[in-house]
Coordinates of C-alpha atoms in Angstrom, one line a residue:
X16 CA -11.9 14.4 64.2
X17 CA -9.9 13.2 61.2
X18 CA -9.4 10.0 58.8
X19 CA -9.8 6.3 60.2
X20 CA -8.0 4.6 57.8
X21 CA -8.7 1.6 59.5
X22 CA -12.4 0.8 58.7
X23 CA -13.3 -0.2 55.1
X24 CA -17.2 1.1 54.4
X25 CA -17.6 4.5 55.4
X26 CA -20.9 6.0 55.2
X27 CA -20.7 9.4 55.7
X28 CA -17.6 11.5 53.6
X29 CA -17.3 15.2 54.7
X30 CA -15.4 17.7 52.3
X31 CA -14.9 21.4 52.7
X32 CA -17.6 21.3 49.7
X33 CA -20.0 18.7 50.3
X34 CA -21.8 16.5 52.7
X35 CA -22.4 12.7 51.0
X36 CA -24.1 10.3 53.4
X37 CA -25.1 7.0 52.4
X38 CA -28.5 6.0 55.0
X39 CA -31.0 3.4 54.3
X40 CA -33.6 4.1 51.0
X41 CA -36.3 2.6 49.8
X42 CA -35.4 1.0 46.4
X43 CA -38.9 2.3 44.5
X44 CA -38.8 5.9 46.3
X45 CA -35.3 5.9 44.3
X46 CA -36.4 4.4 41.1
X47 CA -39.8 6.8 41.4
X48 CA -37.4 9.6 41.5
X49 CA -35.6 8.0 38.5
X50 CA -38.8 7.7 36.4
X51 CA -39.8 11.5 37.1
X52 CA -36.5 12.6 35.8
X53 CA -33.8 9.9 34.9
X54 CA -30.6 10.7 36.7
X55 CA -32.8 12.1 39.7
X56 CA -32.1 8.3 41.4
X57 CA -28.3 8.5 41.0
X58 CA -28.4 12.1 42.1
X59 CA -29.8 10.9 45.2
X60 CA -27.3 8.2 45.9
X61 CA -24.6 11.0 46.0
X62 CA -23.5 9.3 41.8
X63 CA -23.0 13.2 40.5
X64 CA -21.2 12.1 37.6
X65 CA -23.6 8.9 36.4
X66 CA -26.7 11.5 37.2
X67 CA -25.0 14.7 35.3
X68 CA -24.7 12.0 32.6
X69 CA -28.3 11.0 32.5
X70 CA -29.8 14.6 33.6
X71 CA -27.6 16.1 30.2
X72 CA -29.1 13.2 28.1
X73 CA -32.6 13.5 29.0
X74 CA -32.5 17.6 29.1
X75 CA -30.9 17.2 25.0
X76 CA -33.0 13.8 24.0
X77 CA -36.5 15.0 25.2
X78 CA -35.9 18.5 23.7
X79 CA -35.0 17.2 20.1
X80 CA -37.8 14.4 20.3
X81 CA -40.2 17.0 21.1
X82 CA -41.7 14.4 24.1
X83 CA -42.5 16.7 26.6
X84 CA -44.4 19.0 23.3
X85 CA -45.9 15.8 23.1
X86 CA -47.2 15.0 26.6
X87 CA -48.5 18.7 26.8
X88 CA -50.4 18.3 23.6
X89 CA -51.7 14.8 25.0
X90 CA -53.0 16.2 28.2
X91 CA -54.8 19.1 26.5
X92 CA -56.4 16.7 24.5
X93 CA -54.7 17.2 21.1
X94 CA -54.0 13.8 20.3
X95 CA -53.0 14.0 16.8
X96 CA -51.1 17.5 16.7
X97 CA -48.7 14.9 20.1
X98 CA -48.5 12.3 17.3
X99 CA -47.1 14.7 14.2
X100 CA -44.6 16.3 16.8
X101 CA -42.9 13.6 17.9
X102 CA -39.1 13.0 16.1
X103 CA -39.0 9.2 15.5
X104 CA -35.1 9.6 14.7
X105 CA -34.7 10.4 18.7
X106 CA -37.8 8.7 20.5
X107 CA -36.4 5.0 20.6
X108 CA -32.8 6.3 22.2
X109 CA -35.1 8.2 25.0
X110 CA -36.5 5.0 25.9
X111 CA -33.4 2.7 26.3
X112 CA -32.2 5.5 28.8
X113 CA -35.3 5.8 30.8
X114 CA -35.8 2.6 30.9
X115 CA -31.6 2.3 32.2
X116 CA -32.0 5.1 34.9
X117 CA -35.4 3.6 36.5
X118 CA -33.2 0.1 36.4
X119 CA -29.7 1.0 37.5
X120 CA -31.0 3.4 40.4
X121 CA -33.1 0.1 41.8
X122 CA -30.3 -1.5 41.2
X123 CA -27.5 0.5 43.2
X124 CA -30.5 1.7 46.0
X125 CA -30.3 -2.6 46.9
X126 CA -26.5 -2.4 47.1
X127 CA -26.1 0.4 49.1
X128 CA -28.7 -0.4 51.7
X129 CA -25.9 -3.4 51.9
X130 CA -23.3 -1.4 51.8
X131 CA -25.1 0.0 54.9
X132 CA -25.9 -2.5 56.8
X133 CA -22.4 -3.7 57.0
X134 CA -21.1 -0.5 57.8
X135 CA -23.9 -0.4 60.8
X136 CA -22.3 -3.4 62.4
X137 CA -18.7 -0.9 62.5
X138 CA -20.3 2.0 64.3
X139 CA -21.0 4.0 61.1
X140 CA -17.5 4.8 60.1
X141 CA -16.9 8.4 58.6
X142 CA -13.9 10.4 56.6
X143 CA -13.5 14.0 57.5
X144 CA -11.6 16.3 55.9
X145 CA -13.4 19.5 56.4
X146 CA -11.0 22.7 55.3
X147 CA -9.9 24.4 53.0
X148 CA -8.3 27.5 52.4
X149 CA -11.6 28.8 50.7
X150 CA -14.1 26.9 52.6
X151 CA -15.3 24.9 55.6
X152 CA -18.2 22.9 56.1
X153 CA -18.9 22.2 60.0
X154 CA -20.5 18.9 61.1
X155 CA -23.4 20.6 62.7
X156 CA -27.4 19.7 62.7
X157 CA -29.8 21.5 59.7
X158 CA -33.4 22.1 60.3
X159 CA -35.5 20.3 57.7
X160 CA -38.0 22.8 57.4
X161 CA -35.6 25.6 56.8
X162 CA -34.6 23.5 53.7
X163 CA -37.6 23.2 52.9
X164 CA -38.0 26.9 52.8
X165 CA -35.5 28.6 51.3
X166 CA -35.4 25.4 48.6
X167 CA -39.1 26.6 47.4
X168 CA -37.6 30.0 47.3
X169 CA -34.7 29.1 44.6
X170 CA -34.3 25.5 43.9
X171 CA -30.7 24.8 45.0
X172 CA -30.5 27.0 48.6
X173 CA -32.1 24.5 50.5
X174 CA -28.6 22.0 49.5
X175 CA -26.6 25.3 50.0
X176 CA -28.2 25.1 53.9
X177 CA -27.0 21.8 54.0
X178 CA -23.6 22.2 52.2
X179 CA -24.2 20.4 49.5
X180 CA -22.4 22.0 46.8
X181 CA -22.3 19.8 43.8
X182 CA -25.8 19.5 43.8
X183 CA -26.4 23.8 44.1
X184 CA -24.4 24.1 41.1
X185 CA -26.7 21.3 39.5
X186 CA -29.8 23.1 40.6
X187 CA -29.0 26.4 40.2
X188 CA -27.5 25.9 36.8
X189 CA -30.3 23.7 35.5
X190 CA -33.4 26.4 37.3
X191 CA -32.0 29.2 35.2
X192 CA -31.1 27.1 31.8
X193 CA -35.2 25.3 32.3
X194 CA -37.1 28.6 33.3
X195 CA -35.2 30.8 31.1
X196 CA -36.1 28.4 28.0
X197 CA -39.5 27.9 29.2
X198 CA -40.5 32.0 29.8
X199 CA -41.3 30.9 33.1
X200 CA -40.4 34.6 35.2
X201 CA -42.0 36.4 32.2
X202 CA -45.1 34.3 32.5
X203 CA -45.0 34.8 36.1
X204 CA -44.3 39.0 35.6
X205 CA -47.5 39.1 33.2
X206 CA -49.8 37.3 35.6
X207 CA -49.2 39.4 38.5
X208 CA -50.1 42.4 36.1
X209 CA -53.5 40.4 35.0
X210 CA -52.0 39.3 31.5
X211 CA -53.5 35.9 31.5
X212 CA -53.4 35.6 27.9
X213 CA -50.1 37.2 27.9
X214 CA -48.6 35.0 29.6
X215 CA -50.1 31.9 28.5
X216 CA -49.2 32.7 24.9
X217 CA -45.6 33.3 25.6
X218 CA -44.8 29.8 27.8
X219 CA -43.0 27.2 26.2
X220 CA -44.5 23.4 26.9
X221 CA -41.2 21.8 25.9
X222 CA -39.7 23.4 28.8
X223 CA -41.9 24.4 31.1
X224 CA -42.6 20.3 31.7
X225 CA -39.2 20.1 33.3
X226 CA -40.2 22.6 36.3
X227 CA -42.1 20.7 38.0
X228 CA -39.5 17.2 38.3
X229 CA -36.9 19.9 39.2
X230 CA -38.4 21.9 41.7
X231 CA -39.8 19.4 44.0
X232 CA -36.9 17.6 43.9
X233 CA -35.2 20.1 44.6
X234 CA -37.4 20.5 48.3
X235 CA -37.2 16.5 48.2
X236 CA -33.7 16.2 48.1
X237 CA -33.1 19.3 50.2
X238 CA -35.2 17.7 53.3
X239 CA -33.7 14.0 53.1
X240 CA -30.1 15.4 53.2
X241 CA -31.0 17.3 56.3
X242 CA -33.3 15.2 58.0
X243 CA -30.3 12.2 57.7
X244 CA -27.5 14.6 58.1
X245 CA -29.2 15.5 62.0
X246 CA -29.9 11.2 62.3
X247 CA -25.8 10.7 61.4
X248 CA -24.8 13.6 64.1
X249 CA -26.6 11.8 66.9
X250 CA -25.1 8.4 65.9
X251 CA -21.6 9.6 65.6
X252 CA -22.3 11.5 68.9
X253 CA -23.7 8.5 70.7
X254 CA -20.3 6.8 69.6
X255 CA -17.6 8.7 70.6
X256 CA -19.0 9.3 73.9
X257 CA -19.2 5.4 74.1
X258 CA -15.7 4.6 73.0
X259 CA -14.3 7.6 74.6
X260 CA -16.2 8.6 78.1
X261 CA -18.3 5.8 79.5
X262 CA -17.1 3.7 81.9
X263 CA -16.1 -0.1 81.0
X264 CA -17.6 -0.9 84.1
X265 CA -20.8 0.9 83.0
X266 CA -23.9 -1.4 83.5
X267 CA -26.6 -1.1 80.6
X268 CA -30.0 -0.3 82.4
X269 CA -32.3 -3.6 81.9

């Protein structure tokens, strides 16, 4: 295996590091994705730096806005206490970027489904360049559920189990920076030991909103990757023993 320089759209690119794959989406799956957490969309299209961009911005804009303080005192019921606790200086910038990262993952989900479809009609074409002197990442089949698993464990193993690792360094760092913040392990400690009220009293709604988005994403993005990783094995298998051991004079079965 090694670099075809020959063909121009490749979909899969395999790195000692990480595994990007570009399959077929479904634009509003994307731009759901992008809603529940702007930058989530891009993330998914393998755009690390355009989603750390958007992930950092909405992390830092909802915080100083207060929004998700907001939303938590809205869904209690406390309608006026989510009005005084807004920050008006930062509300308006939070919308021009959700609105943006909703739009632009839509946008790029239509183009790359192009991008694919070309690429389809040039027997999936694929760069590999798999070693390192400190890692290697084998082109080998992932069970889905096993992501599944261990990403429901720690948000962020799940991509490790399919060598993703740009996006366990997102996860990872993010699950510790969100929980920590939020008192979430605390919270967690406390109910096991029948604090209720302990560890009610002690969570943080600003933060604690952001677990959710992250951790089933995380288990989202987790089962995707492997799911098409296992799909782009069997193509690029069923290609190479096409162009390299079937007979020419092989007759297709009617």
């Amino acid at each position: 295996m090694g670099y075809q320089h020959d063909k121009k759209r490749y979909v899969g690119i395999f790195s000692p590091y990480t595994t990007s794959l570009i399959h077929y989406r479904k634009p509003l799956v994307v731009a759901w994705w992008g809603a529940a957490f702007p930058g989530f969309g891009h993330f998914m299209l393998s755009k690390y730096l355009t989603a750390f961009i958007l992930i950092t911005w909405e992390v830092v804009i909802n915080t100083l806005s207060h929004l998700n303080e907001a939303i938590f005192f809205s869904m209690t019921g406390r309608f006026e206490e989510a009005i005084a606790v807004l920050d008006l200086h930062w509300i308006i910038l939070y919308i021009c970027m959700y609105v943006f990262s909703i739009w632009d993952s839509y946008r790029l989900t239509i183009e790359l489904n192009k991008h694919y479809t070309l690429a389809y009609h040039e027997d999936f074409p694929l760069m590999i360049n798999n070693t390192s002197y400190i890692e290697i990442n084998v082109l080998d089949k992932k069970n889905p559920l096993l992501a599944i698993i261990w990403s429901l464990l720690t948000p962020g193993l799940g991509n490790l189990y399919v060598t993703r690792i740009l996006s366990v360094i997102f996860f990872l760092t993010w699950w510790v920076i969100i929980t920590y913040e939020a008192n979430v392990f605390p919270a967690i400690h406390m109910t096991l030991v029948g604090n209720f009220q302990g560890a009610t009293d002690i969570l943080v709604p600003q933060w604690l909103l952001f677990v959710p988005s992250i951790y089933c994403f995380a288990v989202y993005d987790s089962y995707v990757s492997a799911v098409e990783l296992n799909k782009f094995i069997d193509k690029y298998l069923s290609r190479e023993l096409k162009d390299k051991y079937q007979d020419i004079q092989f007759k297709m079965p009617i």
